[in-house]
């Protein structure tokens, strides 16, 4: 898992067409599910999460786009948010509450923008995002031979 990777190790493999260090390029896209309901189905929580994230990040950074999406298919873990970019990892988080989730996402997006391939180190993620991690998907254009992250160091022997 990514939380076990030492921060001081150097890349073992990087794509031939990529520099050894590559911050996620292009806009960061924060997709907020607007159809998320509470676990008992009694209330829709997605619109509140979207409004809070939009207000916190919205126009503050031109390189971040916050968008509503109808469903992220993580219905058992509302509210759900994805953070992605064209050349970076996609992170999918669930179990987010409006206030704590929004604050954590603001910090995460800053780290995402500064990290190689948007791969935010485990220790830089707020606890609510560590616990709410649903998936981490590598960028489509990146695929080293051994499948490890570019900054993960050599493959274990």
JSON list of C-alpha atoms in Angstrom, two decimals:
[
{"chain": "A", "resi": 1, "resn": "UNK", "atom": "CA", "xyz": [0.00, 0.00, 0.00]},
{"chain": "A", "resi": 2, "resn": "UNK", "atom": "CA", "xyz": [1.06, 3.57, -0.55]},
{"chain": "A", "resi": 3, "resn": "UNK", "atom": "CA", "xyz": [1.28, 4.31, 3.17]},
{"chain": "A", "resi": 4, "resn": "UNK", "atom": "CA", "xyz": [4.18, 1.86, 3.44]},
{"chain": "A", "resi": 5, "resn": "UNK", "atom": "CA", "xyz": [6.35, 3.58, 0.82]},
{"chain": "A", "resi": 6, "resn": "UNK", "atom": "CA", "xyz": [9.26, 5.54, 2.31]},
{"chain": "A", "resi": 7, "resn": "UNK", "atom": "CA", "xyz": [9.23, 9.17, 1.20]},
{"chain": "A", "resi": 8, "resn": "UNK", "atom": "CA", "xyz": [12.96, 9.29, 0.49]},
{"chain": "A", "resi": 9, "resn": "UNK", "atom": "CA", "xyz": [13.12, 6.52, -2.12]},
{"chain": "A", "resi": 10, "resn": "UNK", "atom": "CA", "xyz": [13.77, 7.45, -5.74]},
{"chain": "A", "resi": 11, "resn": "UNK", "atom": "CA", "xyz": [11.79, 6.32, -8.78]},
{"chain": "A", "resi": 12, "resn": "UNK", "atom": "CA", "xyz": [12.60, 2.87, -10.10]},
{"chain": "A", "resi": 13, "resn": "UNK", "atom": "CA", "xyz": [10.68, 3.19, -13.34]},
{"chain": "A", "resi": 14, "resn": "UNK", "atom": "CA", "xyz": [9.12, 6.11, -15.11]},
{"chain": "A", "resi": 15, "resn": "UNK", "atom": "CA", "xyz": [7.54, 6.30, -18.54]},
{"chain": "A", "resi": 16, "resn": "UNK", "atom": "CA", "xyz": [10.02, 7.02, -21.32]},
{"chain": "A", "resi": 17, "resn": "UNK", "atom": "CA", "xyz": [8.19, 10.20, -22.31]},
{"chain": "A", "resi": 18, "resn": "UNK", "atom": "CA", "xyz": [7.92, 11.59, -18.77]},
{"chain": "A", "resi": 19, "resn": "UNK", "atom": "CA", "xyz": [10.33, 13.51, -16.56]},
{"chain": "A", "resi": 20, "resn": "UNK", "atom": "CA", "xyz": [11.42, 11.89, -13.30]},
{"chain": "A", "resi": 21, "resn": "UNK", "atom": "CA", "xyz": [9.26, 14.33, -11.37]},
{"chain": "A", "resi": 22, "resn": "UNK", "atom": "CA", "xyz": [5.89, 15.30, -12.72]},
{"chain": "A", "resi": 23, "resn": "UNK", "atom": "CA", "xyz": [3.26, 17.27, -10.85]},
{"chain": "A", "resi": 24, "resn": "UNK", "atom": "CA", "xyz": [-0.26, 16.50, -11.98]},
{"chain": "A", "resi": 25, "resn": "UNK", "atom": "CA", "xyz": [-0.86, 18.75, -14.97]},
{"chain": "A", "resi": 26, "resn": "UNK", "atom": "CA", "xyz": [-4.08, 20.28, -16.15]},
{"chain": "A", "resi": 27, "resn": "UNK", "atom": "CA", "xyz": [-6.96, 21.24, -13.96]},
{"chain": "A", "resi": 28, "resn": "UNK", "atom": "CA", "xyz": [-7.70, 19.30, -10.82]},
{"chain": "A", "resi": 29, "resn": "UNK", "atom": "CA", "xyz": [-11.27, 18.07, -11.06]},
{"chain": "A", "resi": 30, "resn": "UNK", "atom": "CA", "xyz": [-13.24, 17.58, -7.88]},
{"chain": "A", "resi": 31, "resn": "UNK", "atom": "CA", "xyz": [-16.37, 15.57, -8.67]},
{"chain": "A", "resi": 32, "resn": "UNK", "atom": "CA", "xyz": [-18.99, 15.60, -5.93]},
{"chain": "A", "resi": 33, "resn": "UNK", "atom": "CA", "xyz": [-21.87, 13.13, -5.98]},
{"chain": "A", "resi": 34, "resn": "UNK", "atom": "CA", "xyz": [-25.10, 15.09, -5.66]},
{"chain": "A", "resi": 35, "resn": "UNK", "atom": "CA", "xyz": [-27.35, 12.05, -5.32]},
{"chain": "A", "resi": 36, "resn": "UNK", "atom": "CA", "xyz": [-25.72, 10.61, -2.16]},
{"chain": "A", "resi": 37, "resn": "UNK", "atom": "CA", "xyz": [-28.22, 9.83, 0.58]},
{"chain": "A", "resi": 38, "resn": "UNK", "atom": "CA", "xyz": [-27.72, 8.98, 4.23]},
{"chain": "A", "resi": 39, "resn": "UNK", "atom": "CA", "xyz": [-27.29, 5.27, 4.97]},
{"chain": "A", "resi": 40, "resn": "UNK", "atom": "CA", "xyz": [-30.96, 4.96, 5.97]},
{"chain": "A", "resi": 41, "resn": "UNK", "atom": "CA", "xyz": [-32.06, 6.83, 2.82]},
{"chain": "A", "resi": 42, "resn": "UNK", "atom": "CA", "xyz": [-33.85, 9.50, 4.81]},
{"chain": "A", "resi": 43, "resn": "UNK", "atom": "CA", "xyz": [-31.91, 12.51, 3.51]},
{"chain": "A", "resi": 44, "resn": "UNK", "atom": "CA", "xyz": [-29.96, 13.50, 0.43]},
{"chain": "A", "resi": 45, "resn": "UNK", "atom": "CA", "xyz": [-26.56, 14.77, 1.57]},
{"chain": "A", "resi": 46, "resn": "UNK", "atom": "CA", "xyz": [-24.83, 15.21, -1.78]},
{"chain": "A", "resi": 47, "resn": "UNK", "atom": "CA", "xyz": [-26.09, 18.71, -2.61]},
{"chain": "A", "resi": 48, "resn": "UNK", "atom": "CA", "xyz": [-24.89, 20.03, 0.77]},
{"chain": "A", "resi": 49, "resn": "UNK", "atom": "CA", "xyz": [-21.45, 18.49, 0.19]},
{"chain": "A", "resi": 50, "resn": "UNK", "atom": "CA", "xyz": [-21.28, 19.98, -3.29]},
{"chain": "A", "resi": 51, "resn": "UNK", "atom": "CA", "xyz": [-22.29, 23.44, -2.06]},
{"chain": "A", "resi": 52, "resn": "UNK", "atom": "CA", "xyz": [-19.69, 23.34, 0.73]},
{"chain": "A", "resi": 53, "resn": "UNK", "atom": "CA", "xyz": [-16.86, 22.13, -1.54]},
{"chain": "A", "resi": 54, "resn": "UNK", "atom": "CA", "xyz": [-17.84, 24.64, -4.23]},
{"chain": "A", "resi": 55, "resn": "UNK", "atom": "CA", "xyz": [-17.80, 27.46, -1.69]},
{"chain": "A", "resi": 56, "resn": "UNK", "atom": "CA", "xyz": [-14.46, 26.37, -0.20]},
{"chain": "A", "resi": 57, "resn": "UNK", "atom": "CA", "xyz": [-12.60, 25.67, -3.42]},
{"chain": "A", "resi": 58, "resn": "UNK", "atom": "CA", "xyz": [-14.81, 27.02, -6.21]},
{"chain": "A", "resi": 59, "resn": "UNK", "atom": "CA", "xyz": [-13.37, 30.27, -7.50]},
{"chain": "A", "resi": 60, "resn": "UNK", "atom": "CA", "xyz": [-10.38, 30.33, -5.14]},
{"chain": "A", "resi": 61, "resn": "UNK", "atom": "CA", "xyz": [-8.17, 28.46, -7.59]},
{"chain": "A", "resi": 62, "resn": "UNK", "atom": "CA", "xyz": [-8.53, 28.69, -11.37]},
{"chain": "A", "resi": 63, "resn": "UNK", "atom": "CA", "xyz": [-6.75, 25.34, -11.72]},
{"chain": "A", "resi": 64, "resn": "UNK", "atom": "CA", "xyz": [-9.44, 23.50, -9.78]},
{"chain": "A", "resi": 65, "resn": "UNK", "atom": "CA", "xyz": [-12.86, 22.68, -11.17]},
{"chain": "A", "resi": 66, "resn": "UNK", "atom": "CA", "xyz": [-15.56, 21.56, -8.74]},
{"chain": "A", "resi": 67, "resn": "UNK", "atom": "CA", "xyz": [-18.39, 19.83, -10.52]},
{"chain": "A", "resi": 68, "resn": "UNK", "atom": "CA", "xyz": [-21.57, 18.04, -9.51]},
{"chain": "A", "resi": 69, "resn": "UNK", "atom": "CA", "xyz": [-22.05, 14.49, -10.75]},
{"chain": "A", "resi": 70, "resn": "UNK", "atom": "CA", "xyz": [-25.21, 12.44, -10.54]},
{"chain": "A", "resi": 71, "resn": "UNK", "atom": "CA", "xyz": [-23.64, 9.29, -9.11]},
{"chain": "A", "resi": 72, "resn": "UNK", "atom": "CA", "xyz": [-20.22, 7.88, -8.28]},
{"chain": "A", "resi": 73, "resn": "UNK", "atom": "CA", "xyz": [-21.68, 4.43, -7.46]},
{"chain": "A", "resi": 74, "resn": "UNK", "atom": "CA", "xyz": [-20.44, 4.31, -3.89]},
{"chain": "A", "resi": 75, "resn": "UNK", "atom": "CA", "xyz": [-23.93, 4.48, -2.47]},
{"chain": "A", "resi": 76, "resn": "UNK", "atom": "CA", "xyz": [-23.09, 2.63, 0.74]},
{"chain": "A", "resi": 77, "resn": "UNK", "atom": "CA", "xyz": [-20.49, 5.30, 1.68]},
{"chain": "A", "resi": 78, "resn": "UNK", "atom": "CA", "xyz": [-22.10, 8.74, 1.33]},
{"chain": "A", "resi": 79, "resn": "UNK", "atom": "CA", "xyz": [-21.06, 11.44, 0.70]},
{"chain": "A", "resi": 80, "resn": "UNK", "atom": "CA", "xyz": [-18.63, 10.55, -2.08]},
{"chain": "A", "resi": 81, "resn": "UNK", "atom": "CA", "xyz": [-16.08, 12.75, -3.84]},
{"chain": "A", "resi": 82, "resn": "UNK", "atom": "CA", "xyz": [-13.49, 12.02, -6.55]},
{"chain": "A", "resi": 83, "resn": "UNK", "atom": "CA", "xyz": [-10.32, 14.07, -7.12]},
{"chain": "A", "resi": 84, "resn": "UNK", "atom": "CA", "xyz": [-8.59, 13.66, -10.49]},
{"chain": "A", "resi": 85, "resn": "UNK", "atom": "CA", "xyz": [-6.57, 15.36, -13.21]},
{"chain": "A", "resi": 86, "resn": "UNK", "atom": "CA", "xyz": [-5.64, 14.46, -16.79]},
{"chain": "A", "resi": 87, "resn": "UNK", "atom": "CA", "xyz": [-2.12, 13.27, -15.88]},
{"chain": "A", "resi": 88, "resn": "UNK", "atom": "CA", "xyz": [-2.65, 12.37, -12.23]},
{"chain": "A", "resi": 89, "resn": "UNK", "atom": "CA", "xyz": [-4.07, 9.66, -10.06]},
{"chain": "A", "resi": 90, "resn": "UNK", "atom": "CA", "xyz": [-7.79, 9.59, -9.36]},
{"chain": "A", "resi": 91, "resn": "UNK", "atom": "CA", "xyz": [-8.74, 9.33, -5.69]},
{"chain": "A", "resi": 92, "resn": "UNK", "atom": "CA", "xyz": [-12.23, 8.30, -4.64]},
{"chain": "A", "resi": 93, "resn": "UNK", "atom": "CA", "xyz": [-13.33, 9.06, -1.09]},
{"chain": "A", "resi": 94, "resn": "UNK", "atom": "CA", "xyz": [-16.50, 8.06, 0.73]},
{"chain": "A", "resi": 95, "resn": "UNK", "atom": "CA", "xyz": [-18.05, 8.50, 4.18]},
{"chain": "A", "resi": 96, "resn": "UNK", "atom": "CA", "xyz": [-17.45, 12.25, 4.07]},
{"chain": "A", "resi": 97, "resn": "UNK", "atom": "CA", "xyz": [-19.37, 14.65, 6.23]},
{"chain": "A", "resi": 98, "resn": "UNK", "atom": "CA", "xyz": [-19.89, 18.16, 4.93]},
{"chain": "A", "resi": 99, "resn": "UNK", "atom": "CA", "xyz": [-17.75, 20.17, 7.35]},
{"chain": "A", "resi": 100, "resn": "UNK", "atom": "CA", "xyz": [-14.83, 17.81, 8.05]},
{"chain": "A", "resi": 101, "resn": "UNK", "atom": "CA", "xyz": [-14.81, 16.41, 4.52]},
{"chain": "A", "resi": 102, "resn": "UNK", "atom": "CA", "xyz": [-14.69, 19.84, 2.91]},
{"chain": "A", "resi": 103, "resn": "UNK", "atom": "CA", "xyz": [-11.78, 21.01, 5.07]},
{"chain": "A", "resi": 104, "resn": "UNK", "atom": "CA", "xyz": [-9.88, 17.79, 4.34]},
{"chain": "A", "resi": 105, "resn": "UNK", "atom": "CA", "xyz": [-10.52, 18.11, 0.60]},
{"chain": "A", "resi": 106, "resn": "UNK", "atom": "CA", "xyz": [-9.21, 21.68, 0.49]},
{"chain": "A", "resi": 107, "resn": "UNK", "atom": "CA", "xyz": [-5.92, 20.53, 2.02]},
{"chain": "A", "resi": 108, "resn": "UNK", "atom": "CA", "xyz": [-5.80, 17.39, -0.13]},
{"chain": "A", "resi": 109, "resn": "UNK", "atom": "CA", "xyz": [-6.27, 19.35, -3.38]},
{"chain": "A", "resi": 110, "resn": "UNK", "atom": "CA", "xyz": [-3.32, 21.61, -2.48]},
{"chain": "A", "resi": 111, "resn": "UNK", "atom": "CA", "xyz": [-1.12, 18.57, -1.83]},
{"chain": "A", "resi": 112, "resn": "UNK", "atom": "CA", "xyz": [-2.44, 16.88, -4.97]},
{"chain": "A", "resi": 113, "resn": "UNK", "atom": "CA", "xyz": [-1.39, 19.83, -7.11]},
{"chain": "A", "resi": 114, "resn": "UNK", "atom": "CA", "xyz": [2.15, 19.75, -5.69]},
{"chain": "A", "resi": 115, "resn": "UNK", "atom": "CA", "xyz": [2.66, 15.98, -5.74]},
{"chain": "A", "resi": 116, "resn": "UNK", "atom": "CA", "xyz": [4.16, 13.87, -8.50]},
{"chain": "A", "resi": 117, "resn": "UNK", "atom": "CA", "xyz": [1.28, 12.47, -10.56]},
{"chain": "A", "resi": 118, "resn": "UNK", "atom": "CA", "xyz": [-1.09, 13.79, -7.90]},
{"chain": "A", "resi": 119, "resn": "UNK", "atom": "CA", "xyz": [0.07, 10.94, -5.66]},
{"chain": "A", "resi": 120, "resn": "UNK", "atom": "CA", "xyz": [-0.44, 12.51, -2.25]},
{"chain": "A", "resi": 121, "resn": "UNK", "atom": "CA", "xyz": [1.57, 10.70, 0.45]},
{"chain": "A", "resi": 122, "resn": "UNK", "atom": "CA", "xyz": [-0.54, 8.86, 3.03]},
{"chain": "A", "resi": 123, "resn": "UNK", "atom": "CA", "xyz": [0.80, 11.01, 5.88]},
{"chain": "A", "resi": 124, "resn": "UNK", "atom": "CA", "xyz": [-0.38, 14.20, 4.10]},
{"chain": "A", "resi": 125, "resn": "UNK", "atom": "CA", "xyz": [-3.98, 13.02, 3.94]},
{"chain": "A", "resi": 126, "resn": "UNK", "atom": "CA", "xyz": [-6.40, 14.03, 6.66]},
{"chain": "A", "resi": 127, "resn": "UNK", "atom": "CA", "xyz": [-7.64, 11.17, 8.83]},
{"chain": "A", "resi": 128, "resn": "UNK", "atom": "CA", "xyz": [-11.15, 11.45, 7.37]},
{"chain": "A", "resi": 129, "resn": "UNK", "atom": "CA", "xyz": [-9.69, 10.83, 3.89]},
{"chain": "A", "resi": 130, "resn": "UNK", "atom": "CA", "xyz": [-7.51, 7.95, 5.08]},
{"chain": "A", "resi": 131, "resn": "UNK", "atom": "CA", "xyz": [-10.55, 6.25, 6.56]},
{"chain": "A", "resi": 132, "resn": "UNK", "atom": "CA", "xyz": [-12.76, 7.22, 3.63]},
{"chain": "A", "resi": 133, "resn": "UNK", "atom": "CA", "xyz": [-10.45, 5.96, 0.88]},
{"chain": "A", "resi": 134, "resn": "UNK", "atom": "CA", "xyz": [-12.42, 3.92, -1.64]},
{"chain": "A", "resi": 135, "resn": "UNK", "atom": "CA", "xyz": [-9.97, 3.76, -4.55]},
{"chain": "A", "resi": 136, "resn": "UNK", "atom": "CA", "xyz": [-6.77, 5.16, -6.00]},
{"chain": "A", "resi": 137, "resn": "UNK", "atom": "CA", "xyz": [-6.54, 4.75, -9.79]},
{"chain": "A", "resi": 138, "resn": "UNK", "atom": "CA", "xyz": [-3.33, 5.50, -11.72]},
{"chain": "A", "resi": 139, "resn": "UNK", "atom": "CA", "xyz": [-3.37, 7.92, -14.64]},
{"chain": "A", "resi": 140, "resn": "UNK", "atom": "CA", "xyz": [-4.36, 6.31, -17.97]},
{"chain": "A", "resi": 141, "resn": "UNK", "atom": "CA", "xyz": [-1.20, 7.42, -19.79]},
{"chain": "A", "resi": 142, "resn": "UNK", "atom": "CA", "xyz": [1.17, 6.04, -17.18]},
{"chain": "A", "resi": 143, "resn": "UNK", "atom": "CA", "xyz": [2.02, 2.36, -17.01]},
{"chain": "A", "resi": 144, "resn": "UNK", "atom": "CA", "xyz": [5.51, 1.27, -15.99]},
{"chain": "A", "resi": 145, "resn": "UNK", "atom": "CA", "xyz": [6.55, -2.32, -16.59]},
{"chain": "A", "resi": 146, "resn": "UNK", "atom": "CA", "xyz": [6.38, -3.35, -12.93]},
{"chain": "A", "resi": 147, "resn": "UNK", "atom": "CA", "xyz": [3.12, -1.51, -12.12]},
{"chain": "A", "resi": 148, "resn": "UNK", "atom": "CA", "xyz": [4.62, 0.49, -9.26]},
{"chain": "A", "resi": 149, "resn": "UNK", "atom": "CA", "xyz": [4.21, 4.21, -8.77]},
{"chain": "A", "resi": 150, "resn": "UNK", "atom": "CA", "xyz": [7.04, 6.26, -10.31]},
{"chain": "A", "resi": 151, "resn": "UNK", "atom": "CA", "xyz": [8.22, 7.45, -6.90]},
{"chain": "A", "resi": 152, "resn": "UNK", "atom": "CA", "xyz": [7.80, 4.10, -5.16]},
{"chain": "A", "resi": 153, "resn": "UNK", "atom": "CA", "xyz": [11.38, 2.92, -5.42]},
{"chain": "A", "resi": 154, "resn": "UNK", "atom": "CA", "xyz": [12.60, -0.46, -6.59]},
{"chain": "A", "resi": 155, "resn": "UNK", "atom": "CA", "xyz": [10.33, -3.49, -6.60]},
{"chain": "A", "resi": 156, "resn": "UNK", "atom": "CA", "xyz": [10.76, -5.80, -3.59]},
{"chain": "A", "resi": 157, "resn": "UNK", "atom": "CA", "xyz": [12.96, -8.85, -4.17]}
]
